[in-house]
């Protein structure tokens, strides 16, 4: 990674960036496109080559009904020998009716092979509370032989609090357990504009699992908090988790990095140094709704650790 590019965008106008380094040595990149109408993939051997990499639109929104509006925060995962994309979308006639959906690639080349729709992410049998309201930002991780789905959901519509939930997965498209509420916006820094916890991302280090998340509205107040648990604890038990009292990453006025958040984790080209891929703007003042301002750019940060092994997020 070219550290001379510190804090500079690696891909411009791509919010909610997600980067996955596959066994083929390529970085696969996706994120929310400004038009919120399609899912775009690109790949490159280095992070700095992603901006100029060829882009492939692998799916586009429907004309009406489910998956016809607000295509947000896609993530690409390789599970059980297949490629999957998880994303959220709403309906043209009900733009806040967001739900999580899943695509599956029918081949091993996710850029060029056919993608099919698997429909909405499914709740566990007997769970009638999950994915029945505003739900988005699903991510997948594994721990101790179990696979988990973590996502944001508002119970009570668009203006309710957005909480983070966690559940074990039965398959790539279905949950095995009922939802467990991981975190709700408790603190003042999570309640600016809207009460929000969203955009979870998972990092493991020194026997611990860390889940970063984003908080507050999508302008300069947007910031990141963090949950942590022992990797051998019951991840579906509230007592296993501890929440950061203050943001772990927030706007830096001196460096002109505004509203950093909705990150993902990957590793540097050498394969070991952990990196956080996040989005932020270069300016504070936004005309109109920040949600529709296109200039949230994907950026990269080296993740360092303190003496206890806890990650530190510091602009370089």
mmCIF file of N, CA and C in Angstrom, residues 5-102:
data_model
loop_
_atom_site.group_PDB
_atom_site.id
_atom_site.type_symbol
_atom_site.label_atom_id
_atom_site.label_comp_id
_atom_site.label_asym_id
_atom_site.label_seq_id
_atom_site.Cartn_x
_atom_site.Cartn_y
_atom_site.Cartn_z
ATOM 1 N N UNK A 5 -0.183 8.237 0.107
ATOM 2 C CA UNK A 5 -1.531 8.689 -0.225
ATOM 3 C C UNK A 5 -2.378 8.866 1.026
ATOM 4 N N UNK A 6 -1.773 9.058 2.179
ATOM 5 C CA UNK A 6 -2.520 9.033 3.399
ATOM 6 C C UNK A 6 -3.763 9.889 3.340
ATOM 7 N N UNK A 7 -4.853 9.287 3.792
ATOM 8 C CA UNK A 7 -6.170 9.928 3.896
ATOM 9 C C UNK A 7 -6.803 10.301 2.560
ATOM 10 N N UNK A 8 -6.104 10.079 1.431
ATOM 11 C CA UNK A 8 -6.673 10.388 0.130
ATOM 12 C C UNK A 8 -7.641 9.276 -0.283
ATOM 13 N N UNK A 9 -8.649 9.609 -1.092
ATOM 14 C CA UNK A 9 -9.580 8.578 -1.536
ATOM 15 C C UNK A 9 -8.877 7.498 -2.365
ATOM 16 N N UNK A 10 -9.296 6.256 -2.164
ATOM 17 C CA UNK A 10 -8.835 5.177 -3.051
ATOM 18 C C UNK A 10 -9.872 4.922 -4.143
ATOM 19 N N UNK A 11 -11.150 5.214 -3.848
ATOM 20 C CA UNK A 11 -12.201 5.199 -4.864
ATOM 21 C C UNK A 11 -13.136 6.364 -4.555
ATOM 22 N N UNK A 12 -13.291 7.255 -5.520
ATOM 23 C CA UNK A 12 -14.125 8.433 -5.288
ATOM 24 C C UNK A 12 -15.606 8.120 -5.483
ATOM 25 N N UNK A 13 -16.420 8.820 -4.736
ATOM 26 C CA UNK A 13 -17.881 8.737 -4.812
ATOM 27 C C UNK A 13 -18.412 7.311 -4.641
ATOM 28 N N UNK A 14 -17.839 6.625 -3.685
ATOM 29 C CA UNK A 14 -18.363 5.314 -3.318
ATOM 30 C C UNK A 14 -18.498 5.263 -1.801
ATOM 31 N N UNK A 15 -19.736 5.437 -1.345
ATOM 32 C CA UNK A 15 -20.010 5.342 0.086
ATOM 33 C C UNK A 15 -20.118 3.879 0.501
ATOM 34 N N UNK A 16 -20.094 3.646 1.796
ATOM 35 C CA UNK A 16 -20.273 2.303 2.361
ATOM 36 C C UNK A 16 -19.316 1.297 1.718
ATOM 37 N N UNK A 17 -18.027 1.595 1.634
ATOM 38 C CA UNK A 17 -17.109 0.746 0.868
ATOM 39 C C UNK A 17 -16.892 -0.611 1.522
ATOM 40 N N UNK A 18 -16.840 -1.625 0.683
ATOM 41 C CA UNK A 18 -16.541 -2.970 1.166
ATOM 42 C C UNK A 18 -15.450 -3.566 0.293
ATOM 43 N N UNK A 19 -14.399 -4.053 0.937
ATOM 44 C CA UNK A 19 -13.265 -4.656 0.235
ATOM 45 C C UNK A 19 -13.026 -6.056 0.783
ATOM 46 N N UNK A 20 -12.906 -7.005 -0.118
ATOM 47 C CA UNK A 20 -12.612 -8.386 0.252
ATOM 48 C C UNK A 20 -11.406 -8.852 -0.547
ATOM 49 N N UNK A 21 -10.360 -9.310 0.146
ATOM 50 C CA UNK A 21 -9.191 -9.857 -0.527
ATOM 51 C C UNK A 21 -9.355 -11.363 -0.638
ATOM 52 N N UNK A 22 -9.445 -11.846 -1.876
ATOM 53 C CA UNK A 22 -9.724 -13.260 -2.129
ATOM 54 C C UNK A 22 -8.422 -14.058 -2.199
ATOM 55 N N UNK A 23 -8.557 -15.376 -2.262
ATOM 56 C CA UNK A 23 -7.389 -16.258 -2.335
ATOM 57 C C UNK A 23 -6.640 -16.120 -3.652
ATOM 58 N N UNK A 24 -7.267 -15.482 -4.660
ATOM 59 C CA UNK A 24 -6.580 -15.253 -5.931
ATOM 60 C C UNK A 24 -5.663 -14.034 -5.897
ATOM 61 N N UNK A 25 -5.585 -13.385 -4.746
ATOM 62 C CA UNK A 25 -4.712 -12.232 -4.589
ATOM 63 C C UNK A 25 -5.328 -10.905 -4.977
ATOM 64 N N UNK A 26 -6.551 -10.924 -5.484
ATOM 65 C CA UNK A 26 -7.224 -9.687 -5.888
ATOM 66 C C UNK A 26 -8.045 -9.103 -4.738
ATOM 67 N N UNK A 27 -8.117 -7.766 -4.743
ATOM 68 C CA UNK A 27 -9.062 -7.056 -3.898
ATOM 69 C C UNK A 27 -10.353 -6.866 -4.692
ATOM 70 N N UNK A 28 -11.450 -7.291 -4.128
ATOM 71 C CA UNK A 28 -12.766 -7.089 -4.740
ATOM 72 C C UNK A 28 -13.460 -5.955 -3.986
ATOM 73 N N UNK A 29 -13.919 -4.976 -4.744
ATOM 74 C CA UNK A 29 -14.469 -3.753 -4.146
ATOM 75 C C UNK A 29 -15.907 -3.537 -4.600
ATOM 76 N N UNK A 30 -16.752 -3.142 -3.657
ATOM 77 C CA UNK A 30 -18.089 -2.672 -3.988
ATOM 78 C C UNK A 30 -18.461 -1.581 -2.993
ATOM 79 N N UNK A 31 -19.573 -0.928 -3.237
ATOM 80 C CA UNK A 31 -20.043 0.151 -2.370
ATOM 81 C C UNK A 31 -21.298 0.750 -2.961
ATOM 82 N N UNK A 32 -21.895 1.679 -2.249
ATOM 83 C CA UNK A 32 -23.102 2.338 -2.746
ATOM 84 C C UNK A 32 -22.729 3.313 -3.858
ATOM 85 N N UNK A 33 -23.317 3.139 -5.051
ATOM 86 C CA UNK A 33 -23.093 4.100 -6.131
ATOM 87 C C UNK A 33 -24.002 5.302 -5.880
ATOM 88 N N UNK A 34 -23.612 6.522 -6.305
ATOM 89 C CA UNK A 34 -24.396 7.717 -5.976
ATOM 90 C C UNK A 34 -25.846 7.672 -6.442
ATOM 91 N N UNK A 35 -26.121 6.947 -7.522
ATOM 92 C CA UNK A 35 -27.490 6.866 -8.032
ATOM 93 C C UNK A 35 -28.336 5.845 -7.278
ATOM 94 N N UNK A 36 -27.699 5.039 -6.413
ATOM 95 C CA UNK A 36 -28.409 4.063 -5.588
ATOM 96 C C UNK A 36 -29.301 3.135 -6.417
ATOM 97 N N UNK A 37 -28.856 2.766 -7.615
ATOM 98 C CA UNK A 37 -29.731 2.006 -8.514
ATOM 99 C C UNK A 37 -29.125 0.705 -9.034
ATOM 100 N N UNK A 38 -27.909 0.354 -8.604
ATOM 101 C CA UNK A 38 -27.260 -0.842 -9.150
ATOM 102 C C UNK A 38 -26.173 -1.308 -8.198
ATOM 103 N N UNK A 39 -25.627 -2.485 -8.520
ATOM 104 C CA UNK A 39 -24.498 -3.025 -7.762
ATOM 105 C C UNK A 39 -23.320 -3.160 -8.700
ATOM 106 N N UNK A 40 -22.241 -2.528 -8.310
ATOM 107 C CA UNK A 40 -21.030 -2.459 -9.128
ATOM 108 C C UNK A 40 -19.896 -3.190 -8.411
ATOM 109 N N UNK A 41 -19.150 -3.980 -9.181
ATOM 110 C CA UNK A 41 -17.959 -4.638 -8.659
ATOM 111 C C UNK A 41 -16.741 -4.211 -9.464
ATOM 112 N N UNK A 42 -15.604 -4.207 -8.803
ATOM 113 C CA UNK A 42 -14.317 -4.024 -9.492
ATOM 114 C C UNK A 42 -13.263 -4.768 -8.691
ATOM 115 N N UNK A 43 -12.126 -5.058 -9.336
ATOM 116 C CA UNK A 43 -11.057 -5.741 -8.616
ATOM 117 C C UNK A 43 -9.715 -5.212 -9.079
ATOM 118 N N UNK A 44 -8.725 -5.378 -8.220
ATOM 119 C CA UNK A 44 -7.368 -4.955 -8.557
ATOM 120 C C UNK A 44 -6.396 -5.677 -7.643
ATOM 121 N N UNK A 45 -5.136 -5.734 -8.060
ATOM 122 C CA UNK A 45 -4.101 -6.385 -7.256
ATOM 123 C C UNK A 45 -3.670 -5.525 -6.067
ATOM 124 N N UNK A 46 -3.899 -4.200 -6.168
ATOM 125 C CA UNK A 46 -3.574 -3.307 -5.057
ATOM 126 C C UNK A 46 -4.734 -2.349 -4.830
ATOM 127 N N UNK A 47 -4.818 -1.824 -3.627
ATOM 128 C CA UNK A 47 -5.893 -0.895 -3.307
ATOM 129 C C UNK A 47 -5.804 0.373 -4.139
ATOM 130 N N UNK A 48 -4.580 0.821 -4.416
ATOM 131 C CA UNK A 48 -4.415 2.056 -5.174
ATOM 132 C C UNK A 48 -4.801 1.919 -6.638
ATOM 133 N N UNK A 49 -4.953 0.683 -7.113
ATOM 134 C CA UNK A 49 -5.363 0.464 -8.499
ATOM 135 C C UNK A 49 -6.883 0.370 -8.644
ATOM 136 N N UNK A 50 -7.608 0.376 -7.533
ATOM 137 C CA UNK A 50 -9.059 0.195 -7.604
ATOM 138 C C UNK A 50 -9.757 1.361 -8.307
ATOM 139 N N UNK A 51 -9.278 2.580 -8.103
ATOM 140 C CA UNK A 51 -9.937 3.735 -8.712
ATOM 141 C C UNK A 51 -10.009 3.608 -10.229
ATOM 142 N N UNK A 52 -8.941 3.124 -10.850
ATOM 143 C CA UNK A 52 -8.891 3.029 -12.309
ATOM 144 C C UNK A 52 -9.298 1.658 -12.833
ATOM 145 N N UNK A 53 -9.655 0.757 -11.941
ATOM 146 C CA UNK A 53 -10.020 -0.595 -12.368
ATOM 147 C C UNK A 53 -11.332 -0.581 -13.151
ATOM 148 N N UNK A 54 -11.450 -1.519 -14.080
ATOM 149 C CA UNK A 54 -12.690 -1.640 -14.850
ATOM 150 C C UNK A 54 -13.843 -1.961 -13.904
ATOM 151 N N UNK A 55 -14.993 -1.336 -14.156
ATOM 152 C CA UNK A 55 -16.160 -1.574 -13.309
ATOM 153 C C UNK A 55 -17.161 -2.474 -14.030
ATOM 154 N N UNK A 56 -17.823 -3.302 -13.261
ATOM 155 C CA UNK A 56 -18.809 -4.238 -13.798
ATOM 156 C C UNK A 56 -20.117 -4.064 -13.031
ATOM 157 N N UNK A 57 -21.168 -3.667 -13.738
ATOM 158 C CA UNK A 57 -22.483 -3.597 -13.127
ATOM 159 C C UNK A 57 -23.111 -4.985 -13.193
ATOM 160 N N UNK A 58 -23.185 -5.652 -12.062
ATOM 161 C CA UNK A 58 -23.615 -7.047 -12.045
ATOM 162 C C UNK A 58 -25.108 -7.199 -11.753
ATOM 163 N N UNK A 59 -25.749 -6.111 -11.335
ATOM 164 C CA UNK A 59 -27.188 -6.170 -11.031
ATOM 165 C C UNK A 59 -27.732 -4.750 -11.040
ATOM 166 N N UNK A 60 -28.968 -4.585 -11.483
ATOM 167 C CA UNK A 60 -29.608 -3.273 -11.427
ATOM 168 C C UNK A 60 -30.984 -3.396 -10.797
ATOM 169 N N UNK A 61 -31.457 -2.296 -10.270
ATOM 170 C CA UNK A 61 -32.720 -2.307 -9.524
ATOM 171 C C UNK A 61 -33.893 -2.679 -10.428
ATOM 172 N N UNK A 62 -34.965 -3.146 -9.812
ATOM 173 C CA UNK A 62 -36.204 -3.423 -10.523
ATOM 174 C C UNK A 62 -36.926 -2.118 -10.854
ATOM 175 N N UNK A 63 -37.855 -2.179 -11.774
ATOM 176 C CA UNK A 63 -38.608 -0.980 -12.150
ATOM 177 C C UNK A 63 -39.654 -0.627 -11.108
ATOM 178 N N UNK A 64 -40.143 -1.618 -10.387
ATOM 179 C CA UNK A 64 -41.163 -1.381 -9.366
ATOM 180 C C UNK A 64 -41.115 -2.510 -8.347
ATOM 181 N N UNK A 65 -41.854 -2.344 -7.252
ATOM 182 C CA UNK A 65 -41.916 -3.371 -6.222
ATOM 183 C C UNK A 65 -40.633 -3.481 -5.416
ATOM 184 N N UNK A 66 -40.429 -4.612 -4.728
ATOM 185 C CA UNK A 66 -39.196 -4.795 -3.942
ATOM 186 C C UNK A 66 -37.949 -4.635 -4.807
ATOM 187 N N UNK A 67 -36.907 -4.106 -4.205
ATOM 188 C CA UNK A 67 -35.602 -3.906 -4.870
ATOM 189 C C UNK A 67 -35.688 -2.909 -6.032
ATOM 190 N N UNK A 68 -36.518 -1.872 -5.896
ATOM 191 C CA UNK A 68 -36.657 -0.882 -6.970
ATOM 192 C C UNK A 68 -36.182 0.516 -6.567
ATOM 193 N N UNK A 69 -35.642 0.672 -5.351
ATOM 194 C CA UNK A 69 -35.188 1.995 -4.897
ATOM 195 C C UNK A 69 -34.133 1.799 -3.812
ATOM 196 N N UNK A 70 -33.294 2.821 -3.634
ATOM 197 C CA UNK A 70 -32.334 2.856 -2.523
ATOM 198 C C UNK A 70 -31.530 1.557 -2.386
ATOM 199 N N UNK A 71 -30.778 1.240 -3.418
ATOM 200 C CA UNK A 71 -29.898 0.067 -3.376
ATOM 201 C C UNK A 71 -28.640 0.477 -2.604
ATOM 202 N N UNK A 72 -28.501 -0.049 -1.410
ATOM 203 C CA UNK A 72 -27.492 0.454 -0.475
ATOM 204 C C UNK A 72 -26.549 -0.624 0.035
ATOM 205 N N UNK A 73 -25.325 -0.177 0.288
ATOM 206 C CA UNK A 73 -24.316 -0.900 1.074
ATOM 207 C C UNK A 73 -24.137 -2.363 0.696
ATOM 208 N N UNK A 74 -23.850 -2.662 -0.578
ATOM 209 C CA UNK A 74 -23.585 -4.056 -0.940
ATOM 210 C C UNK A 74 -22.268 -4.546 -0.337
ATOM 211 N N UNK A 75 -22.238 -5.830 -0.018
ATOM 212 C CA UNK A 75 -21.015 -6.489 0.423
ATOM 213 C C UNK A 75 -20.858 -7.779 -0.373
ATOM 214 N N UNK A 76 -19.638 -8.104 -0.759
ATOM 215 C CA UNK A 76 -19.386 -9.342 -1.491
ATOM 216 C C UNK A 76 -18.638 -10.307 -0.581
ATOM 217 N N UNK A 77 -19.164 -11.528 -0.474
ATOM 218 C CA UNK A 77 -18.580 -12.554 0.383
ATOM 219 C C UNK A 77 -18.424 -13.852 -0.402
ATOM 220 N N UNK A 78 -17.417 -14.625 -0.028
ATOM 221 C CA UNK A 78 -17.189 -15.937 -0.645
ATOM 222 C C UNK A 78 -17.442 -16.978 0.434
ATOM 223 N N UNK A 79 -18.570 -17.697 0.322
ATOM 224 C CA UNK A 79 -19.013 -18.622 1.355
ATOM 225 C C UNK A 79 -19.277 -19.996 0.750
ATOM 226 N N UNK A 80 -18.729 -21.016 1.353
ATOM 227 C CA UNK A 80 -18.987 -22.395 0.922
ATOM 228 C C UNK A 80 -18.715 -22.589 -0.569
ATOM 229 N N UNK A 81 -17.665 -21.937 -1.059
ATOM 230 C CA UNK A 81 -17.270 -22.106 -2.452
ATOM 231 C C UNK A 81 -18.075 -21.316 -3.464
ATOM 232 N N UNK A 82 -18.888 -20.362 -2.995
ATOM 233 C CA UNK A 82 -19.695 -19.547 -3.902
ATOM 234 C C UNK A 82 -19.597 -18.069 -3.515
ATOM 235 N N UNK A 83 -19.816 -17.219 -4.510
ATOM 236 C CA UNK A 83 -19.853 -15.782 -4.286
ATOM 237 C C UNK A 83 -21.286 -15.335 -3.965
ATOM 238 N N UNK A 84 -21.398 -14.467 -2.956
ATOM 239 C CA UNK A 84 -22.683 -13.881 -2.598
ATOM 240 C C UNK A 84 -22.532 -12.373 -2.440
ATOM 241 N N UNK A 85 -23.582 -11.653 -2.775
ATOM 242 C CA UNK A 85 -23.666 -10.223 -2.475
ATOM 243 C C UNK A 85 -24.877 -9.998 -1.571
ATOM 244 N N UNK A 86 -24.632 -9.317 -0.453
ATOM 245 C CA UNK A 86 -25.696 -8.903 0.460
ATOM 246 C C UNK A 86 -25.884 -7.397 0.294
ATOM 247 N N UNK A 87 -27.114 -6.959 0.199
ATOM 248 C CA UNK A 87 -27.382 -5.526 0.033
ATOM 249 C C UNK A 87 -28.772 -5.217 0.561
ATOM 250 N N UNK A 88 -29.060 -3.931 0.700
ATOM 251 C CA UNK A 88 -30.395 -3.497 1.099
ATOM 252 C C UNK A 88 -31.031 -2.739 -0.053
ATOM 253 N N UNK A 89 -32.340 -2.799 -0.142
ATOM 254 C CA UNK A 89 -33.076 -2.041 -1.150
ATOM 255 C C UNK A 89 -34.499 -1.820 -0.655
ATOM 256 N N UNK A 90 -35.134 -0.773 -1.212
ATOM 257 C CA UNK A 90 -36.512 -0.471 -0.838
ATOM 258 C C UNK A 90 -37.387 -0.518 -2.084
ATOM 259 N N UNK A 91 -38.543 0.142 -2.025
ATOM 260 C CA UNK A 91 -39.495 0.111 -3.129
ATOM 261 C C UNK A 91 -39.763 1.529 -3.622
ATOM 262 N N UNK A 92 -39.933 1.677 -4.919
ATOM 263 C CA UNK A 92 -40.177 2.999 -5.494
ATOM 264 C C UNK A 92 -41.404 3.657 -4.882
ATOM 265 N N UNK A 93 -42.395 2.872 -4.526
ATOM 266 C CA UNK A 93 -43.625 3.416 -3.941
ATOM 267 C C UNK A 93 -43.565 3.518 -2.423
ATOM 268 N N UNK A 94 -42.478 3.050 -1.828
ATOM 269 C CA UNK A 94 -42.297 3.115 -0.373
ATOM 270 C C UNK A 94 -40.794 3.128 -0.113
ATOM 271 N N UNK A 95 -40.193 4.308 -0.282
ATOM 272 C CA UNK A 95 -38.730 4.396 -0.382
ATOM 273 C C UNK A 95 -37.998 4.057 0.912
ATOM 274 N N UNK A 96 -38.701 3.990 2.044
ATOM 275 C CA UNK A 96 -38.033 3.622 3.286
ATOM 276 C C UNK A 96 -38.336 2.179 3.698
ATOM 277 N N UNK A 97 -38.968 1.438 2.826
ATOM 278 C CA UNK A 97 -39.245 0.021 3.113
ATOM 279 C C UNK A 97 -38.014 -0.810 2.755
ATOM 280 N N UNK A 98 -36.956 -0.583 3.498
ATOM 281 C CA UNK A 98 -35.681 -1.249 3.229
ATOM 282 C C UNK A 98 -35.652 -2.640 3.833
ATOM 283 N N UNK A 99 -35.133 -3.593 3.038
ATOM 284 C CA UNK A 99 -34.978 -4.963 3.484
ATOM 285 C C UNK A 99 -33.658 -5.509 2.946
ATOM 286 N N UNK A 100 -33.089 -6.514 3.597
ATOM 287 C CA UNK A 100 -31.833 -7.112 3.104
ATOM 288 C C UNK A 100 -32.100 -8.198 2.065
ATOM 289 N N UNK A 101 -31.334 -8.182 0.976
ATOM 290 C CA UNK A 101 -31.491 -9.149 -0.108
ATOM 291 C C UNK A 101 -30.153 -9.819 -0.405
ATOM 292 N N UNK A 102 -30.238 -10.950 -1.127
ATOM 293 C CA UNK A 102 -29.048 -11.748 -1.397
ATOM 294 C C UNK A 102 -28.985 -12.107 -2.879
#
